[in-house]
Amino acid sequence: MSSKIEDFWDTEIEDFWDTEIEDFWDTEIEDFWDTEIEDFWDTEIEDFRLNTF
């Protein structure tokens, strides 16, 4: 029984993680961070800081 669980983990779970989760992270999350968050920080926050202090 343990072997079936380990096999399932090694094939299904790890494969899913390596493909779906990591790909999603590399594309969607990092792209969002690089564009939306950093752009917002560079414009809104820095402008506010420079104009306020």
PDB file of C-alpha atoms in Angstrom:
ATOM      1  CA  MET A   1       0.000   0.000   0.000  1.00  0.00           C
ATOM      2  CA  SER A   2       2.741   2.376   0.845  1.00  0.00           C
ATOM      3  CA  SER A   3       4.248   1.801  -2.560  1.00  0.00           C
ATOM      4  CA  LYS A   4       1.035   2.860  -4.309  1.00  0.00           C
ATOM      5  CA  ILE A   5       0.888   6.056  -2.296  1.00  0.00           C
ATOM      6  CA  GLU A   6       4.535   6.814  -2.955  1.00  0.00           C
ATOM      7  CA  ASP A   7       4.086   6.107  -6.656  1.00  0.00           C
ATOM      8  CA  PHE A   8       1.060   8.355  -6.790  1.00  0.00           C
ATOM      9  CA  TRP A   9       2.952  11.084  -4.967  1.00  0.00           C
ATOM     10  CA  ASP A  10       5.992  10.767  -7.221  1.00  0.00           C
ATOM     11  CA  THR A  11       4.017  10.812 -10.424  1.00  0.00           C
ATOM     12  CA  GLU A  12       0.816  12.756  -9.941  1.00  0.00           C
ATOM     13  CA  ILE A  13       1.541  15.203  -7.158  1.00  0.00           C
ATOM     14  CA  GLU A  14       5.145  16.066  -7.956  1.00  0.00           C
ATOM     15  CA  ASP A  15       4.457  16.259 -11.684  1.00  0.00           C
ATOM     16  CA  PHE A  16       1.503  18.518 -11.084  1.00  0.00           C
ATOM     17  CA  TRP A  17       3.604  20.710  -8.804  1.00  0.00           C
ATOM     18  CA  ASP A  18       6.502  20.855 -11.253  1.00  0.00           C
ATOM     19  CA  THR A  19       4.328  21.729 -14.203  1.00  0.00           C
ATOM     20  CA  GLU A  20       1.177  23.517 -13.137  1.00  0.00           C
ATOM     21  CA  ILE A  21       2.147  25.248  -9.920  1.00  0.00           C
ATOM     22  CA  GLU A  22       5.666  26.283 -10.842  1.00  0.00           C
ATOM     23  CA  ASP A  23       4.612  27.369 -14.327  1.00  0.00           C
ATOM     24  CA  PHE A  24       1.789  29.414 -12.889  1.00  0.00           C
ATOM     25  CA  TRP A  25       4.157  30.985 -10.387  1.00  0.00           C
ATOM     26  CA  ASP A  26       6.790  31.726 -13.031  1.00  0.00           C
ATOM     27  CA  THR A  27       4.346  33.283 -15.429  1.00  0.00           C
ATOM     28  CA  GLU A  28       1.359  34.749 -13.636  1.00  0.00           C
ATOM     29  CA  ILE A  29       2.697  35.651 -10.213  1.00  0.00           C
ATOM     30  CA  GLU A  30       6.153  36.865 -11.199  1.00  0.00           C
ATOM     31  CA  ASP A  31       4.805  38.747 -14.214  1.00  0.00           C
ATOM     32  CA  PHE A  32       2.180  40.408 -12.075  1.00  0.00           C
ATOM     33  CA  TRP A  33       4.816  41.322  -9.508  1.00  0.00           C
ATOM     34  CA  ASP A  34       7.210  42.660 -12.137  1.00  0.00           C
ATOM     35  CA  THR A  35       4.600  44.761 -13.843  1.00  0.00           C
ATOM     36  CA  GLU A  36       1.846  45.772 -11.477  1.00  0.00           C
ATOM     37  CA  ILE A  37       3.538  45.853  -8.093  1.00  0.00           C
ATOM     38  CA  GLU A  38       6.912  47.236  -9.121  1.00  0.00           C
ATOM     39  CA  ASP A  39       5.342  49.779 -11.455  1.00  0.00           C
ATOM     40  CA  PHE A  40       3.007  50.919  -8.741  1.00  0.00           C
ATOM     41  CA  TRP A  41       5.889  51.179  -6.310  1.00  0.00           C
ATOM     42  CA  ASP A  42       8.079  53.059  -8.761  1.00  0.00           C
ATOM     43  CA  THR A  43       5.404  55.566  -9.653  1.00  0.00           C
ATOM     44  CA  GLU A  44       2.898  56.033  -6.872  1.00  0.00           C
ATOM     45  CA  ILE A  45       4.954  55.312  -3.792  1.00  0.00           C
ATOM     46  CA  GLU A  46       8.140  56.998  -4.947  1.00  0.00           C
ATOM     47  CA  ASP A  47       6.240  60.036  -6.209  1.00  0.00           C
ATOM     48  CA  PHE A  48       4.429  60.307  -2.927  1.00  0.00           C
ATOM     49  CA  ARG A  49       7.650  59.941  -0.973  1.00  0.00           C
ATOM     50  CA  LEU A  50       9.492  62.478  -3.092  1.00  0.00           C
ATOM     51  CA  ASN A  51       6.689  65.004  -2.965  1.00  0.00           C
ATOM     52  CA  THR A  52       5.922  64.600   0.688  1.00  0.00           C
ATOM     53  CA  PHE A  53       9.285  64.547   2.383  1.00  0.00           C
TER      54      PHE A  53
END
